[in-house]
Coordinates of C-alpha atoms and ligand atoms in Angstrom, one line a residue:
M1 CA -12.2 -18.1 119.3
E2 CA -14.8 -20.9 119.0
N3 CA -14.1 -24.4 120.0
R4 CA -13.2 -26.1 116.7
P5 CA -9.8 -27.8 116.5
I6 CA -7.1 -25.3 115.7
Y7 CA -3.7 -26.4 114.4
L8 CA -0.7 -24.5 115.5
F9 CA 2.3 -25.8 113.7
A10 CA 5.8 -24.3 114.2
N11 CA 8.4 -24.7 111.6
W12 CA 11.8 -23.7 113.2
K13 CA 13.6 -24.0 109.9
M14 CA 17.4 -23.5 110.4
Y15 CA 16.8 -20.5 112.7
L16 CA 17.9 -22.2 116.0
D17 CA 21.0 -24.1 117.0
Y18 CA 20.9 -27.0 119.3
T19 CA 21.1 -25.1 122.6
E20 CA 18.5 -22.5 121.4
S21 CA 16.1 -25.3 120.3
I22 CA 16.3 -27.1 123.7
K23 CA 15.8 -23.8 125.6
L24 CA 12.7 -22.9 123.4
A25 CA 11.3 -26.4 123.5
S26 CA 11.7 -26.5 127.4
A27 CA 9.9 -23.1 127.7
V28 CA 7.0 -24.2 125.4
A29 CA 6.7 -27.6 127.3
A30 CA 6.4 -25.7 130.6
Q31 CA 3.3 -23.9 129.2
A32 CA 1.8 -27.1 127.8
E33 CA -0.8 -27.6 130.6
D34 CA -2.3 -24.3 129.9
I35 CA -2.9 -25.0 126.2
P36 CA -6.6 -25.7 125.6
D37 CA -7.6 -29.1 124.3
N38 CA -8.8 -27.8 120.9
I39 CA -5.3 -26.6 120.0
I40 CA -3.3 -29.2 118.1
M41 CA 0.3 -28.2 118.3
A42 CA 3.4 -29.7 116.5
I43 CA 6.9 -28.4 116.4
F44 CA 9.3 -29.0 113.6
P45 CA 12.8 -28.6 114.9
S46 CA 16.0 -29.0 113.0
A47 CA 17.2 -32.6 112.3
L48 CA 19.9 -32.0 115.0
A49 CA 17.5 -31.1 117.7
A50 CA 14.7 -33.5 116.7
E51 CA 15.3 -36.2 119.2
S52 CA 15.9 -34.0 122.2
T53 CA 13.0 -31.8 121.4
T54 CA 10.7 -34.9 121.0
D55 CA 11.9 -36.1 124.4
I56 CA 11.1 -32.7 126.0
F57 CA 7.6 -32.9 124.7
K58 CA 7.0 -36.5 125.5
K59 CA 4.8 -35.9 128.5
T60 CA 2.8 -33.2 126.8
R61 CA 0.1 -33.2 124.0
I62 CA 2.7 -31.3 121.8
A63 CA 3.9 -33.4 118.9
T64 CA 7.1 -33.1 116.8
G65 CA 7.9 -33.5 113.2
A66 CA 10.7 -33.6 110.7
Q67 CA 11.2 -30.6 108.4
N68 CA 12.2 -33.0 105.5
I69 CA 12.9 -36.6 104.8
H70 CA 14.5 -38.7 102.0
W71 CA 12.1 -41.2 100.5
V72 CA 14.5 -44.2 100.8
E73 CA 14.6 -46.0 104.2
K74 CA 18.4 -46.5 104.4
G75 CA 21.6 -46.3 102.1
G76 CA 24.3 -44.3 100.8
Y77 CA 22.5 -40.8 100.8
T78 CA 25.0 -38.5 102.4
G79 CA 23.3 -35.8 104.6
E80 CA 19.9 -37.3 104.5
S81 CA 17.5 -38.8 107.1
S82 CA 14.6 -41.1 106.5
A83 CA 11.0 -41.3 107.6
P84 CA 11.5 -44.5 109.7
M85 CA 14.4 -42.7 111.4
Y86 CA 12.2 -39.8 112.5
R87 CA 9.4 -42.2 113.4
G88 CA 11.9 -44.1 115.5
I89 CA 12.7 -41.2 117.7
G90 CA 9.0 -40.4 118.2
C91 CA 8.2 -37.8 115.5
E92 CA 4.6 -37.9 114.3
Y93 CA 4.6 -35.5 111.3
V94 CA 6.9 -34.4 108.4
L95 CA 6.8 -31.3 106.3
V96 CA 6.8 -32.3 102.7
G97 CA 7.5 -30.0 99.7
H98 CA 8.0 -26.9 101.7
S99 CA 8.6 -24.1 99.2
E100 CA 12.2 -23.6 100.5
R101 CA 12.8 -27.2 99.6
R102 CA 11.1 -26.9 96.3
H103 CA 12.9 -23.6 95.3
L104 CA 16.2 -23.5 97.0
F105 CA 16.9 -27.2 96.7
H106 CA 15.0 -27.8 93.5
E107 CA 12.7 -30.5 94.9
T108 CA 10.2 -31.6 92.2
N109 CA 6.5 -32.5 92.3
H110 CA 7.6 -36.1 91.8
E111 CA 10.0 -36.1 94.8
V112 CA 7.4 -34.6 96.9
R113 CA 5.1 -37.5 96.0
Q114 CA 7.9 -40.1 96.8
K115 CA 8.2 -38.4 100.2
V116 CA 4.5 -38.5 100.8
E117 CA 4.5 -42.1 100.2
A118 CA 7.6 -42.8 102.4
A119 CA 6.1 -40.8 105.2
L120 CA 2.8 -42.9 105.1
A121 CA 4.7 -46.1 105.0
A122 CA 6.6 -45.2 108.1
G123 CA 3.6 -44.1 110.0
L124 CA 4.3 -40.3 109.8
T125 CA 1.7 -37.9 108.8
P126 CA 2.8 -35.6 105.9
V127 CA 2.1 -32.0 105.9
I128 CA 2.0 -31.4 102.1
C129 CA 3.0 -27.8 101.4
V130 CA 1.8 -26.1 98.3
G131 CA 2.0 -22.5 96.9
E132 CA 2.6 -20.3 94.0
T133 CA 5.5 -17.9 93.5
D134 CA 4.9 -14.1 92.9
A135 CA 5.6 -14.6 89.2
E136 CA 3.0 -17.3 89.0
R137 CA 0.5 -15.3 90.8
Q138 CA 1.1 -12.3 88.6
A139 CA 0.5 -14.5 85.6
N140 CA -2.8 -15.7 87.0
Q141 CA -1.4 -19.3 87.5
T142 CA -2.1 -19.7 91.2
E143 CA -4.9 -22.3 90.7
E144 CA -3.1 -24.3 88.0
V145 CA 0.2 -24.4 90.0
I146 CA -1.5 -25.6 93.1
E147 CA -3.6 -28.1 91.2
A148 CA -0.4 -29.7 89.7
Q149 CA 1.3 -29.8 93.0
I150 CA -1.6 -31.5 94.6
R151 CA -2.4 -33.8 91.7
S152 CA 1.2 -35.0 91.7
A153 CA 1.5 -35.3 95.6
F154 CA -1.5 -37.8 95.6
H155 CA -0.7 -39.7 92.4
N156 CA -1.2 -43.4 92.9
I157 CA -1.2 -42.9 96.7
V158 CA -3.7 -45.0 98.7
W159 CA -4.4 -42.8 101.7
P160 CA -4.8 -44.7 105.0
R161 CA -8.4 -44.3 106.3
D162 CA -7.1 -43.4 109.8
K163 CA -4.9 -40.6 108.7
K164 CA -5.8 -37.0 108.2
I165 CA -4.8 -35.3 105.0
I166 CA -3.0 -32.0 106.0
I167 CA -2.2 -29.5 103.4
A168 CA -0.3 -26.2 104.1
Y169 CA -1.0 -23.4 101.7
E170 CA 2.0 -21.1 101.7
P171 CA 2.2 -18.5 99.0
V172 CA 6.0 -18.4 98.2
W173 CA 5.9 -14.6 98.1
A174 CA 4.3 -14.3 101.6
I175 CA 7.0 -16.4 103.4
T176 CA 9.3 -14.3 105.7
K177 CA 12.5 -13.4 104.0
G178 CA 15.0 -11.7 106.4
D179 CA 13.2 -8.7 107.7
I180 CA 10.6 -8.7 104.9
Q181 CA 7.1 -9.9 105.6
I182 CA 4.4 -9.5 103.0
S183 CA 1.1 -10.9 104.2
C184 CA -1.4 -12.5 102.0
D185 CA -4.9 -11.0 102.4
P186 CA -6.9 -13.4 104.6
F187 CA -9.9 -13.3 102.1
E188 CA -7.5 -14.4 99.3
A189 CA -6.0 -17.1 101.6
E190 CA -9.6 -18.4 102.2
R191 CA -10.3 -18.4 98.5
V192 CA -7.3 -20.5 97.7
H193 CA -8.1 -22.8 100.7
E194 CA -11.5 -23.4 99.2
I195 CA -9.9 -24.3 95.9
I196 CA -7.5 -26.7 97.6
K197 CA -10.4 -28.4 99.5
R198 CA -12.2 -29.0 96.2
Q199 CA -9.2 -30.4 94.5
V200 CA -8.3 -32.8 97.4
I201 CA -11.8 -34.1 97.7
A202 CA -12.1 -34.6 93.9
L203 CA -8.8 -36.7 94.0
T204 CA -9.1 -38.6 97.2
T205 CA -12.7 -38.1 98.6
F206 CA -11.2 -37.1 101.9
T207 CA -11.8 -33.6 103.3
P208 CA -8.4 -32.1 104.1
V209 CA -7.2 -30.0 107.1
I210 CA -5.7 -27.0 105.5
L211 CA -3.3 -24.7 107.2
Y212 CA -2.2 -21.3 106.1
G213 CA 1.5 -20.2 106.2
G214 CA 3.4 -17.1 105.4
S215 CA 4.3 -14.2 107.7
V216 CA 1.7 -15.3 110.4
Q217 CA 2.2 -13.5 113.7
A218 CA 0.0 -12.8 116.7
D219 CA -1.3 -9.6 115.1
N220 CA -2.8 -11.3 112.1
V221 CA -3.4 -15.0 113.1
T222 CA -7.2 -14.5 114.0
E223 CA -7.8 -12.8 110.7
Y224 CA -6.8 -16.1 109.0
L225 CA -8.4 -18.5 111.5
K226 CA -11.8 -16.9 111.3
N227 CA -12.3 -18.2 107.9
P228 CA -14.1 -21.6 107.7
N229 CA -11.5 -23.3 105.4
I230 CA -8.5 -22.2 107.4
H231 CA -8.1 -24.9 110.0
G232 CA -4.8 -23.7 111.4
V233 CA -1.5 -22.1 110.7
L234 CA 2.1 -23.0 109.9
V235 CA 4.4 -20.5 111.5
G236 CA 8.1 -20.0 110.7
A237 CA 9.9 -16.9 112.0
A238 CA 7.4 -16.0 114.7
S239 CA 7.4 -19.4 116.2
T240 CA 11.1 -19.3 117.0
N241 CA 10.7 -16.6 119.7
F242 CA 9.1 -17.8 122.9
E243 CA 7.2 -14.5 123.5
N244 CA 5.9 -14.4 120.0
W245 CA 4.9 -18.0 120.0
L246 CA 3.1 -17.6 123.4
R247 CA 1.2 -14.5 122.1
I248 CA 0.0 -16.5 119.2
I249 CA -1.2 -19.3 121.4
R250 CA -2.9 -16.8 123.7
T251 CA -4.4 -15.0 120.8
V252 CA -6.2 -18.0 119.3
Q253 CA -7.5 -19.3 122.6
Ligands
LIG1 P1 7.2 -17.6 108.0 O1 7.3 -19.0 107.4 O2 6.0 -17.7 109.1 O3 8.5 -17.3 108.6 O4 6.8 -16.6 106.9 C1 6.2 -19.9 107.2 C2 6.8 -21.2 106.6 O5 7.7 -21.1 105.7 O6 6.5 -22.3 106.9

């Protein structure tokens, strides 16, 4: 693959317990020297494993991120962790508005916006996740749903000049559910990425980095990455198995 920067982001979701996370992080860290410079890698472990995983990657170029944050810094919010807390242990990124948060935990566009602001204030780079459901796609609403998600995420946000805008396009229907993986056609993914690019530039004047997510594996990753507006991938299930993740890294090199 050509030498442009390629983002390989791994969302471990709630797939791995603490011991499994440490084992996988250590195995990935042991390969870090062999990862070419144009690959920008970040791992999003569970909150439980965030600190130890970050420590394991400390001497590598591999960054870590939170899977979610609360937008308040500190207070009586049982079960939550904030952006400064993750920044304090060395995380660099945070996923904001992942579809599982939006749909399973009823996170709203407004809450996503609050989290974007909190992430920036703490010095984390938010990875803003957007995507349509199957019903929305069937109803030809893909563009307007994503438009609303993006418009809201950037509402009254002053984006720091030195921070990249990273969007992850993850069609909800294409995200792995149990054993079911339905891939989005790479041409279709590219079409939506192009729309997202236009929307973000119109709102912010920044050209965003846009990652594709949803059932990405070693077998299909290059089909996505060969498109000009797909700058990387956000991988869930396939990133939680060392062999699969290594195959993805080797495939894109
Ligand atoms: P998947 O998940 O690769 O398991 O489909 C991607 C994501 O939800 O970030």
